[in-house]
Structures are given as structure tokens and as C-alpha cells.
Amino acid sequence: MYAFEYERATDQKHAVKKFESYDAPRYLAGGQTLLASMKMRLAQPDALIDLGRVASLKEMNVDPAGISLGAMVSHSTIAQSHEVQQTAPWLSDLAKGIGDRMVRHRGTLGGSLANSDPAADWPAAALALEATIVTDRREIAATDFFQGMFMTALEPSELIVAVRFPQARRAAYAKFRNPASRYAVVGVFVAELQHGVRVAVTGAGPCVFRVPEMEQALVQSFQPSSIEGLHPLFGDLNNDMHASAEYRAHLISVFARRAITSAIHRA
Amino acid sequence: MRVHIKVNQVQRDCEVESRALLSDLLRDNLRLTGTHRGCDTAQCGACTVHLDGVAVKSCQVLAVQADGSDVVTIEGLAGADGQLHPMQQAFSECHALQCGFCTPGMVMSGVDLLRTHPRPDTATIREALEGNLCRCTGYVNIVEAIRVCADRMAAKGV
């Protein structure tokens, strides 16, 4: 890994100020993606602004209307939180399935969203649950947040502070893991909200996306059989050594049905 | 940069580059070579240590991030009198190592699992070892060792 300046932020303002004093800095959250990218020289920041000691980014607030999770809350904390398990088990279940035990201890919700990896799990939950991404300067709807492969609506120094997940009637996430890397080849998050159904897919495109034809069918009847034969056009899907676009389209249909089934059985 | 860090109950003070990994600090500065560099890409888990009470891959944490923290490595598990930790004892008795390269990481992961799941079933143990690779493929005895250790510790009430 190339040399870089290291700055340890003490609070949010300090983090942003430090960030703005460099040419090509990056915020360092859990580091489970960024440090690996730096070793491979896919990322070469001139400075890392470490958010690890900013206490305000680790707050969690669970109430019946919804859950607010600080950007620096780890996957493991979300997976193990009894309050989250009680209120929104679909979030703790998703967190439980990320990476491995050691990665979950370090990796964070905010880091995952800010990176917007095409195969990341959290973007699917954020988009399907119509989460709000709260930053140091504004609130961004998940619908507007994910803009492409590793691209988000965040401005260069903008810092994710927390993520608000509104309460769903029922929801679940199901994914097909690559047998070696364990990343989602396809992951589908299905949520029945107060005002409609959302189906968000990760792993299959340049970034997370919704499947409106499935959503409309599920509004009529929230059953796996409702989406039989429906899948996104595979011309738009990722086609790589791990899975063809056609296979991914098939997996979306299969894993959407699995997610619907587990949402029904849990409720 | 200066890093003040407690390793295996001893306060240490190290000079490192900002890009040094926690695994570099442990192995190169402190000569605690029981923490193995396997892949250096957070795949294999051979470098697993406990950082402030939880298992992490020390090749995926900067040494400077661990400033002020409490670290336990494989060298810190046994008692001061040399008595093996029950997990180490169980690995030895169950023949849970072949070449031994993955063993420090496996043991540290096993101990971390019992912290949250004192009586794990086989599926839970296997899931918890997702981030530890054994290229001798000796998983059966590794899983067995963790189960034996859990049974013993539960019986003793520790």
C-alpha cells in the first residue's frame, strides 16, 4: 500500500475539516473494503480520515416507527442487537450474512452505503425500505442516493452520519453467494411498506435497482406465486465470469420468491 | 507515528508508518510471529487476533487504528505458567492441526465464538469459521476441537 497521511477525527466537524484540507482523501470507516482496495492500488488516497473515534456516528435509536443507525455501527452490532432483532429482524438477518465474523466486527453500515459496491448487501435494504441517508449537511432519500457503480449522491467531503429505516409491515432479504468470494451474485430485498411493496436487487447490475413489475404484482397479492415468470430484462444485467446475465435474471426470480416466503413466515 | 497499545496485558509503545497494518506491528515491531500473515487480503483468517475483545483480521486494520486499544494474540492465550488455554488444549487433543499455519487464527476465532455462543452446534461453528481457511482441509477435527472445548468450559462453568 502506498504511503498516506493519517488523521484521526475527533468529531464530525473535525472530520470534514480535515477531509477538505487534502487533495484526494478518503474517510476510513471499518476499512474492510477500503484497506483491501488500497493494497491492490485500486484506491490511492493521499490521506485517510479515520472515523473510528467519532462517538456521534455510533448511535442507535430503535422505536416502533423506525430505526436510526449511526454510520459507524458495525454489521456485528446490528446483527446482535436484541432491539433490532425485535423491531426489524430483516435488518439483523441481513447484517448476519455479510462477509464473515471478523469482517462483521469491523465493517460498518455507512461504509457499505458510501462505497455502493455493486454486490453490497446494505444498499438493497436501504432502497427497498425507503431509508433516508442522513449526512452532515442534508438528508438524501435512498432512491436518489445510489447512482451507479461505486457512485452515490454524496459530495466529495460529505459524511454519512446515520441511516433511518422506516418500519415495514414485513420484509426479508435472500441472496445467492459466490461460492468463493461469498459476495452476492444476486441479492433480493423484498419489503411490504405501509403504502406499497418494494423489490430491490443487488449484485446483478452496476448498482442496486428496483423491479417495478414484481412490486406491482406483489401489491395485488404478497405471495411467491404472484411473481412467477417475472424478471428484469437481462440485457441490463451484469454478465461476467461468475454468472451470465440470463442466469442472474433467473436467480432474481428465485431469490425474490425466497425472500417473499421468509417475510410471510416471519410475520 | 507513535502507537500506544496493550498487547497480551503488556503496555507497548511502537513507532510505525501510517500504512503499517496491525499484523505488521505485531510481527515486525513486537516479534509476535504467532499471528500469521497468510493471504494479506482478509480471506484466510490466519492473522486473526482479538482487538478490544472481538476477533478481527489484523491484516485489515491499520496499526494506527489500534492506538489505545487492547490486543490479545495467540501468544497471550496460555497462562503465565505456560498452561494452555482450553481451546489450545482441545486443538492438541483432537488433532485439529496438520501443517499448523491456520491454527493461530482458528484458535482465536474459536475463542471468540464461545464468547457469544457458549454451546454452539456444528452448523454454528462452521458458520463462525467462514473467515478462516485451512488449506490442509482439516476442518472436521477443528470443528470437533471447538465443540469439545465448549463442552469442557460449560462443564467447568467458565
Short mmCIF file of C-alpha atoms in Angstrom, two decimals:
data_model
loop_
_atom_site.label_atom_id
_atom_site.label_comp_id
_atom_site.label_asym_id
_atom_site.label_seq_id
_atom_site.Cartn_x
_atom_site.Cartn_y
_atom_site.Cartn_z
CA MET A 1 0.00 0.00 0.00
CA TYR A 2 1.33 3.46 -0.87
CA ALA A 3 2.04 5.91 1.96
CA PHE A 4 -0.66 8.37 3.01
CA GLU A 5 -1.32 10.88 5.77
CA TYR A 6 -3.41 9.59 8.66
CA GLU A 7 -5.79 11.85 10.56
CA ARG A 8 -7.93 10.72 13.47
CA ALA A 9 -11.19 12.67 13.57
CA THR A 10 -12.48 13.65 16.99
CA ASP A 11 -15.95 14.74 15.86
CA GLN A 12 -17.95 15.19 12.65
CA LYS A 13 -16.91 18.80 12.02
CA HIS A 14 -13.27 17.96 12.58
CA ALA A 15 -13.56 15.04 10.13
CA VAL A 16 -14.99 17.22 7.36
CA LYS A 17 -12.45 19.99 8.01
CA LYS A 18 -9.55 17.54 7.82
CA PHE A 19 -11.01 15.97 4.68
CA GLU A 20 -11.19 19.36 2.97
CA SER A 21 -7.52 20.06 3.69
CA TYR A 22 -6.29 17.30 1.32
CA ASP A 23 -6.41 16.77 -2.46
CA ALA A 24 -7.59 13.17 -2.66
CA PRO A 25 -8.55 11.98 0.81
CA ARG A 26 -10.93 9.21 1.85
CA TYR A 27 -12.90 8.70 5.03
CA LEU A 28 -11.87 5.48 6.80
CA ALA A 29 -14.84 3.68 8.38
CA GLY A 30 -14.31 -0.03 9.12
CA GLY A 31 -11.72 -0.35 6.38
CA GLN A 32 -12.82 -3.82 5.30
CA THR A 33 -13.13 -2.71 1.68
CA LEU A 34 -11.00 0.43 1.55
CA LEU A 35 -7.81 -1.05 3.03
CA ALA A 36 -8.05 -4.04 0.68
CA SER A 37 -8.56 -1.67 -2.29
CA MET A 38 -5.53 0.34 -1.21
CA LYS A 39 -3.37 -2.79 -1.01
CA MET A 40 -4.38 -3.62 -4.57
CA ARG A 41 -3.79 0.03 -5.53
CA LEU A 42 -7.34 0.37 -6.74
CA ALA A 43 -7.56 3.31 -4.35
CA GLN A 44 -4.65 5.65 -3.66
CA PRO A 45 -5.83 8.37 -1.29
CA ASP A 46 -3.30 10.95 -0.10
CA ALA A 47 -4.93 10.89 3.34
CA LEU A 48 -7.25 8.75 5.42
CA ILE A 49 -9.58 10.48 7.84
CA ASP A 50 -10.31 7.83 10.48
CA LEU A 51 -13.87 8.00 11.80
CA GLY A 52 -13.31 5.27 14.39
CA ARG A 53 -13.35 7.59 17.40
CA VAL A 54 -16.31 9.79 16.43
CA ALA A 55 -18.86 8.73 19.05
CA SER A 56 -21.82 10.52 17.43
CA LEU A 57 -21.57 8.18 14.44
CA LYS A 58 -22.17 5.10 16.58
CA GLU A 59 -25.58 5.99 17.99
CA MET A 60 -28.53 3.63 17.58
CA ASN A 61 -32.15 4.58 18.08
CA VAL A 62 -34.86 1.94 17.85
CA ASP A 63 -38.53 2.85 18.12
CA PRO A 64 -41.72 1.40 16.64
CA ALA A 65 -41.85 3.96 13.84
CA GLY A 66 -38.41 3.08 12.61
CA ILE A 67 -34.77 2.56 13.34
CA SER A 68 -31.94 5.02 13.10
CA LEU A 69 -28.46 3.51 12.90
CA GLY A 70 -25.26 5.53 13.07
CA ALA A 71 -22.96 5.29 10.07
CA MET A 72 -20.18 3.71 12.15
CA VAL A 73 -22.34 0.99 13.70
CA SER A 74 -20.79 -2.35 12.75
CA HIS A 75 -22.61 -5.17 10.98
CA SER A 76 -21.98 -7.31 14.03
CA THR A 77 -23.60 -4.80 16.41
CA ILE A 78 -26.69 -4.66 14.19
CA ALA A 79 -26.80 -8.45 13.92
CA GLN A 80 -26.58 -8.90 17.69
CA SER A 81 -28.87 -6.07 18.80
CA HIS A 82 -31.94 -7.50 20.55
CA GLU A 83 -33.85 -4.31 19.83
CA VAL A 84 -33.16 -4.55 16.10
CA GLN A 85 -33.98 -8.27 16.13
CA GLN A 86 -37.34 -7.50 17.77
CA THR A 87 -38.27 -4.46 15.68
CA ALA A 88 -36.76 -5.17 12.27
CA PRO A 89 -35.38 -8.72 12.13
CA TRP A 90 -34.81 -8.28 8.37
CA LEU A 91 -32.01 -5.83 9.21
CA SER A 92 -30.29 -8.07 11.76
CA ASP A 93 -30.64 -11.07 9.40
CA LEU A 94 -29.03 -9.16 6.55
CA ALA A 95 -26.20 -8.00 8.83
CA LYS A 96 -25.60 -11.59 9.98
CA GLY A 97 -24.95 -12.69 6.41
CA ILE A 98 -22.31 -10.10 5.47
CA GLY A 99 -18.75 -11.31 4.92
CA ASP A 100 -17.52 -13.34 7.87
CA ARG A 101 -17.44 -12.94 11.64
CA MET A 102 -14.24 -10.89 11.75
CA VAL A 103 -15.25 -8.66 8.86
CA ARG A 104 -18.62 -8.02 10.55
CA HIS A 105 -16.84 -6.86 13.70
CA ARG A 106 -15.13 -4.06 11.74
CA GLY A 107 -17.28 -3.31 8.70
CA THR A 108 -19.91 -0.61 9.03
CA LEU A 109 -23.31 0.31 7.63
CA GLY A 110 -22.19 3.76 6.48
CA GLY A 111 -19.05 2.41 4.86
CA SER A 112 -21.08 -0.09 2.86
CA LEU A 113 -23.55 2.54 1.62
CA ALA A 114 -20.91 5.16 0.81
CA ASN A 115 -18.94 2.64 -1.23
CA SER A 116 -22.00 1.41 -3.18
CA ASP A 117 -20.28 -1.78 -4.29
CA PRO A 118 -22.45 -3.47 -6.95
CA ALA A 119 -22.55 -6.60 -4.76
CA ALA A 120 -23.02 -4.96 -1.33
CA ASP A 121 -25.97 -6.07 0.81
CA TRP A 122 -26.97 -2.86 2.65
CA PRO A 123 -27.92 -0.88 -0.48
CA ALA A 124 -30.70 -3.43 -1.14
CA ALA A 125 -32.17 -2.86 2.33
CA ALA A 126 -31.84 0.92 2.05
CA LEU A 127 -33.60 1.08 -1.32
CA ALA A 128 -36.39 -1.41 -0.52
CA LEU A 129 -37.19 0.09 2.88
CA GLU A 130 -37.06 3.66 1.52
CA ALA A 131 -34.37 4.58 4.01
CA THR A 132 -33.14 8.13 4.47
CA ILE A 133 -29.40 8.70 4.44
CA VAL A 134 -28.63 11.47 6.90
CA THR A 135 -25.39 13.33 6.19
CA ASP A 136 -23.56 16.18 7.90
CA ARG A 137 -25.40 18.65 5.61
CA ARG A 138 -28.71 17.16 4.36
CA GLU A 139 -30.99 14.16 4.13
CA ILE A 140 -30.93 12.01 0.98
CA ALA A 141 -33.65 9.52 0.04
CA ALA A 142 -32.22 6.11 -0.82
CA THR A 143 -33.98 6.40 -4.21
CA ASP A 144 -31.71 9.35 -5.06
CA PHE A 145 -28.62 8.07 -3.28
CA PHE A 146 -27.38 5.18 -5.45
CA GLN A 147 -26.28 6.49 -8.83
CA GLY A 148 -24.10 3.81 -10.38
CA MET A 149 -21.16 1.51 -9.84
CA PHE A 150 -19.33 2.87 -6.75
CA MET A 151 -21.24 6.14 -7.33
CA THR A 152 -23.55 7.88 -4.89
CA ALA A 153 -25.14 11.30 -4.45
CA LEU A 154 -22.54 12.17 -1.79
CA GLU A 155 -20.44 15.26 -2.44
CA PRO A 156 -16.67 14.80 -2.01
CA SER A 157 -16.42 15.73 1.69
CA GLU A 158 -19.99 14.82 2.61
CA LEU A 159 -20.14 12.47 5.57
CA ILE A 160 -22.89 9.93 6.26
CA VAL A 161 -23.98 10.41 9.87
CA ALA A 162 -26.84 7.92 10.19
CA VAL A 163 -29.39 5.92 8.24
CA ARG A 164 -33.10 5.97 9.08
CA PHE A 165 -35.05 2.84 8.18
CA PRO A 166 -38.83 3.32 8.38
CA GLN A 167 -40.78 0.42 9.79
CA ALA A 168 -42.10 -2.12 7.27
CA ARG A 169 -45.08 -4.44 7.67
CA ARG A 170 -42.90 -7.35 6.70
CA ALA A 171 -39.66 -7.75 4.83
CA ALA A 172 -36.81 -10.16 4.15
CA TYR A 173 -33.56 -10.47 2.25
CA ALA A 174 -32.29 -13.51 0.37
CA LYS A 175 -29.06 -13.82 -1.55
CA PHE A 176 -27.07 -16.26 -3.62
CA ARG A 177 -23.43 -16.13 -2.61
CA ASN A 178 -20.50 -16.61 -4.91
CA PRO A 179 -19.07 -19.91 -3.62
CA ALA A 180 -15.53 -18.48 -3.32
CA SER A 181 -15.78 -14.77 -2.54
CA ARG A 182 -19.12 -15.10 -0.69
CA TYR A 183 -20.29 -11.81 -2.24
CA ALA A 184 -23.86 -11.68 -3.52
CA VAL A 185 -24.10 -12.87 -7.12
CA VAL A 186 -27.70 -11.79 -6.68
CA GLY A 187 -29.39 -10.47 -3.53
CA VAL A 188 -33.06 -9.51 -3.32
CA PHE A 189 -34.66 -7.45 -0.56
CA VAL A 190 -38.46 -7.51 -0.54
CA ALA A 191 -40.38 -5.10 1.70
CA GLU A 192 -44.08 -4.60 2.22
CA LEU A 193 -44.38 -0.98 3.33
CA GLN A 194 -47.46 0.90 4.52
CA HIS A 195 -48.01 2.31 1.02
CA GLY A 196 -46.73 -0.37 -1.33
CA VAL A 197 -44.22 -3.11 -1.99
CA ARG A 198 -40.57 -2.64 -2.91
CA VAL A 199 -38.23 -5.17 -4.50
CA ALA A 200 -34.57 -4.14 -4.57
CA VAL A 201 -31.85 -6.19 -6.25
CA THR A 202 -28.11 -6.07 -5.60
CA GLY A 203 -25.24 -7.94 -7.24
CA ALA A 204 -26.92 -8.03 -10.64
CA GLY A 205 -26.36 -4.54 -12.05
CA PRO A 206 -23.92 -1.63 -11.79
CA CYS A 207 -25.66 -0.71 -8.54
CA VAL A 208 -28.79 -1.63 -6.60
CA PHE A 209 -32.06 -1.29 -8.56
CA ARG A 210 -35.81 -1.91 -8.18
CA VAL A 211 -38.03 -4.30 -10.14
CA PRO A 212 -41.33 -2.41 -10.66
CA GLU A 213 -43.15 -5.28 -12.40
CA MET A 214 -42.60 -7.50 -9.36
CA GLU A 215 -43.67 -4.72 -7.00
CA GLN A 216 -46.95 -4.21 -8.86
CA ALA A 217 -47.71 -7.92 -8.84
CA LEU A 218 -46.98 -8.15 -5.11
CA VAL A 219 -49.31 -5.26 -4.26
CA GLN A 220 -52.14 -7.41 -5.65
CA SER A 221 -51.08 -10.45 -3.66
CA PHE A 222 -47.99 -10.77 -1.46
CA GLN A 223 -47.26 -14.37 -2.43
CA PRO A 224 -44.29 -16.04 -4.17
CA SER A 225 -46.64 -17.27 -6.91
CA SER A 226 -47.54 -13.66 -7.83
CA ILE A 227 -44.14 -13.08 -9.46
CA GLU A 228 -43.87 -16.40 -11.28
CA GLY A 229 -42.24 -15.74 -14.67
CA LEU A 230 -41.39 -12.10 -13.88
CA HIS A 231 -37.79 -10.97 -14.02
CA PRO A 232 -35.89 -7.90 -15.22
CA LEU A 233 -34.74 -7.80 -18.84
CA PHE A 234 -31.36 -9.46 -18.77
CA GLY A 235 -29.85 -7.11 -21.33
CA ASP A 236 -29.20 -4.68 -18.44
CA LEU A 237 -27.74 -7.20 -16.01
CA ASN A 238 -24.12 -7.97 -15.19
CA ASN A 239 -22.61 -10.63 -17.39
CA ASP A 240 -19.26 -11.87 -16.06
CA MET A 241 -17.20 -14.94 -15.21
CA HIS A 242 -19.32 -15.53 -12.11
CA ALA A 243 -22.74 -15.61 -13.78
CA SER A 244 -24.29 -14.81 -17.12
CA ALA A 245 -26.94 -12.09 -17.34
CA GLU A 246 -29.52 -14.75 -18.15
CA TYR A 247 -28.59 -16.78 -15.06
CA ARG A 248 -28.74 -13.65 -12.90
CA ALA A 249 -32.24 -12.90 -14.22
CA HIS A 250 -33.26 -16.41 -13.20
CA LEU A 251 -31.65 -16.00 -9.75
CA ILE A 252 -33.51 -12.73 -9.19
CA SER A 253 -36.80 -14.54 -9.67
CA VAL A 254 -35.78 -17.45 -7.41
CA PHE A 255 -34.39 -15.30 -4.60
CA ALA A 256 -37.26 -12.82 -4.74
CA ARG A 257 -39.62 -15.74 -4.13
CA ARG A 258 -37.45 -17.00 -1.26
CA ALA A 259 -37.43 -13.53 0.30
CA ILE A 260 -41.22 -13.27 0.00
CA THR A 261 -41.61 -16.70 1.60
CA SER A 262 -39.43 -15.82 4.55
CA ALA A 263 -41.15 -12.42 5.01
CA ILE A 264 -44.52 -14.22 5.14
CA HIS A 265 -43.33 -16.89 7.56
CA ARG A 266 -41.73 -14.44 9.93
CA ALA A 267 -44.74 -12.11 10.18
CA MET B 1 3.59 7.64 14.10
CA ARG B 2 3.52 6.57 17.74
CA VAL B 3 1.11 3.83 18.72
CA HIS B 4 0.43 3.06 22.37
CA ILE B 5 -1.12 -0.34 22.55
CA LYS B 6 -1.69 -3.03 25.15
CA VAL B 7 -0.71 -6.42 23.80
CA ASN B 8 -1.23 -9.55 25.89
CA GLN B 9 -1.55 -7.46 29.05
CA VAL B 10 1.67 -5.52 28.42
CA GLN B 11 1.63 -1.84 27.51
CA ARG B 12 3.71 -1.21 24.39
CA ASP B 13 4.85 1.89 22.60
CA CYS B 14 5.71 1.48 18.91
CA GLU B 15 6.84 3.69 16.03
CA VAL B 16 5.09 2.72 12.81
CA GLU B 17 4.32 4.15 9.38
CA SER B 18 0.70 5.18 8.89
CA ARG B 19 0.33 2.41 6.32
CA ALA B 20 1.58 -0.33 8.68
CA LEU B 21 -1.02 -2.97 9.42
CA LEU B 22 -1.78 -4.25 12.88
CA SER B 23 -0.29 -7.57 11.71
CA ASP B 24 2.93 -5.71 10.78
CA LEU B 25 3.13 -4.09 14.21
CA LEU B 26 2.62 -7.42 15.98
CA ARG B 27 5.08 -9.37 13.85
CA ASP B 28 7.74 -6.83 12.92
CA ASN B 29 7.77 -4.40 15.85
CA LEU B 30 6.88 -6.81 18.65
CA ARG B 31 8.18 -10.07 17.09
CA LEU B 32 4.94 -11.83 18.00
CA THR B 33 5.13 -14.11 14.99
CA GLY B 34 2.36 -16.44 16.11
CA THR B 35 -0.01 -14.13 14.24
CA HIS B 36 0.47 -15.45 10.72
CA ARG B 37 0.40 -13.47 7.51
CA GLY B 38 -1.41 -15.84 5.20
CA CYS B 39 -3.02 -14.01 2.33
CA ASP B 40 -2.77 -10.38 3.47
CA THR B 41 -6.12 -9.82 1.73
CA ALA B 42 -8.54 -10.69 4.57
CA GLN B 43 -9.50 -14.02 3.04
CA CYS B 44 -7.71 -16.62 5.12
CA GLY B 45 -8.05 -15.50 8.75
CA ALA B 46 -4.60 -16.77 9.80
CA CYS B 47 -3.87 -13.29 11.22
CA THR B 48 -6.95 -13.24 13.49
CA VAL B 49 -6.40 -11.52 16.85
CA HIS B 50 -8.73 -10.05 19.45
CA LEU B 51 -8.99 -6.26 19.29
CA ASP B 52 -10.83 -4.74 22.24
CA GLY B 53 -12.49 -8.07 22.91
CA VAL B 54 -13.58 -9.11 19.41
CA ALA B 55 -11.90 -11.15 16.69
CA VAL B 56 -10.57 -9.15 13.74
CA LYS B 57 -8.25 -9.85 10.84
CA SER B 58 -5.12 -7.95 11.80
CA CYS B 59 -4.12 -7.56 8.13
CA GLN B 60 -7.26 -5.49 7.59
CA VAL B 61 -6.71 -3.00 10.42
CA LEU B 62 -4.10 -0.23 10.40
CA ALA B 63 -1.74 -0.25 13.35
CA VAL B 64 -2.65 3.40 13.98
CA GLN B 65 -6.34 2.47 14.19
CA ALA B 66 -5.48 0.21 17.12
CA ASP B 67 -3.78 3.04 19.06
CA GLY B 68 -5.04 2.95 22.65
CA SER B 69 -6.57 -0.50 22.20
CA ASP B 70 -6.22 -3.82 23.95
CA VAL B 71 -5.00 -6.68 21.77
CA VAL B 72 -4.74 -10.38 22.53
CA THR B 73 -2.73 -12.61 20.19
CA ILE B 74 -2.21 -16.38 20.20
CA GLU B 75 0.82 -15.83 22.47
CA GLY B 76 -1.45 -14.27 25.09
CA LEU B 77 -3.90 -17.15 25.46
CA ALA B 78 -1.87 -19.52 27.61
CA GLY B 79 -1.46 -18.82 31.31
CA ALA B 80 1.69 -17.22 32.72
CA ASP B 81 2.72 -20.68 33.93
CA GLY B 82 2.55 -21.97 30.36
CA GLN B 83 -0.72 -23.83 30.89
CA LEU B 84 -2.56 -23.98 27.58
CA HIS B 85 -5.91 -22.27 27.12
CA PRO B 86 -8.70 -24.89 26.96
CA MET B 87 -9.08 -24.15 23.24
CA GLN B 88 -5.39 -24.84 22.61
CA GLN B 89 -5.64 -27.99 24.71
CA ALA B 90 -8.65 -29.19 22.72
CA PHE B 91 -6.92 -28.47 19.37
CA SER B 92 -3.95 -30.53 20.53
CA GLU B 93 -6.03 -33.48 21.76
CA CYS B 94 -8.37 -33.54 18.76
CA HIS B 95 -5.51 -33.38 16.24
CA ALA B 96 -7.07 -30.18 14.93
CA LEU B 97 -3.91 -29.13 13.13
CA GLN B 98 -1.90 -30.57 10.32
CA CYS B 99 0.64 -28.07 8.96
CA GLY B 100 -0.39 -25.62 11.69
CA PHE B 101 -0.32 -22.46 9.63
CA CYS B 102 -4.01 -21.62 10.04
CA THR B 103 -4.09 -22.77 13.67
CA PRO B 104 -3.49 -19.46 15.49
CA GLY B 105 -6.36 -17.88 13.57
CA MET B 106 -8.61 -20.89 14.07
CA VAL B 107 -7.95 -20.87 17.83
CA MET B 108 -8.58 -17.13 18.14
CA SER B 109 -11.82 -17.47 16.15
CA GLY B 110 -12.89 -20.44 18.27
CA VAL B 111 -12.37 -18.50 21.49
CA ASP B 112 -14.28 -15.53 20.05
CA LEU B 113 -17.20 -17.77 19.06
CA LEU B 114 -17.56 -19.17 22.59
CA ARG B 115 -17.75 -15.59 23.91
CA THR B 116 -21.10 -15.12 22.14
CA HIS B 117 -22.19 -18.78 21.77
CA PRO B 118 -21.03 -20.84 24.76
CA ARG B 119 -22.65 -24.05 23.42
CA PRO B 120 -22.54 -23.79 19.63
CA ASP B 121 -23.87 -26.60 17.44
CA THR B 122 -21.85 -27.86 14.48
CA ALA B 123 -23.61 -25.57 11.98
CA THR B 124 -22.87 -22.52 14.16
CA ILE B 125 -19.20 -23.49 14.49
CA ARG B 126 -18.87 -24.00 10.75
CA GLU B 127 -20.55 -20.66 10.06
CA ALA B 128 -18.25 -18.92 12.55
CA LEU B 129 -15.20 -20.32 10.74
CA GLU B 130 -16.34 -18.88 7.41
CA GLY B 131 -13.45 -16.41 7.52
CA ASN B 132 -10.74 -18.96 8.40
CA LEU B 133 -9.27 -21.16 5.68
CA CYS B 134 -7.37 -24.40 6.33
CA ARG B 135 -5.59 -25.42 3.14
CA CYS B 136 -4.88 -28.86 4.59
CA THR B 137 -8.70 -29.03 4.68
CA GLY B 138 -8.65 -30.41 8.20
CA TYR B 139 -11.95 -28.80 9.13
CA VAL B 140 -13.59 -31.86 10.72
CA ASN B 141 -11.18 -32.01 13.64
CA ILE B 142 -11.09 -28.21 14.01
CA VAL B 143 -14.87 -28.15 14.40
CA GLU B 144 -14.64 -31.07 16.81
CA ALA B 145 -11.98 -29.30 18.91
CA ILE B 146 -14.14 -26.20 19.30
CA ARG B 147 -17.10 -28.36 20.30
CA VAL B 148 -15.01 -30.31 22.84
CA CYS B 149 -13.67 -27.05 24.29
CA ALA B 150 -17.21 -25.64 24.57
CA ASP B 151 -18.41 -28.76 26.39
CA ARG B 152 -15.50 -28.65 28.83
CA MET B 153 -15.78 -24.95 29.56
CA ALA B 154 -19.54 -25.29 30.07
CA ALA B 155 -19.00 -28.25 32.44
CA LYS B 156 -16.49 -26.23 34.47
CA GLY B 157 -18.76 -23.20 34.43
CA VAL B 158 -16.08 -20.91 33.00
#
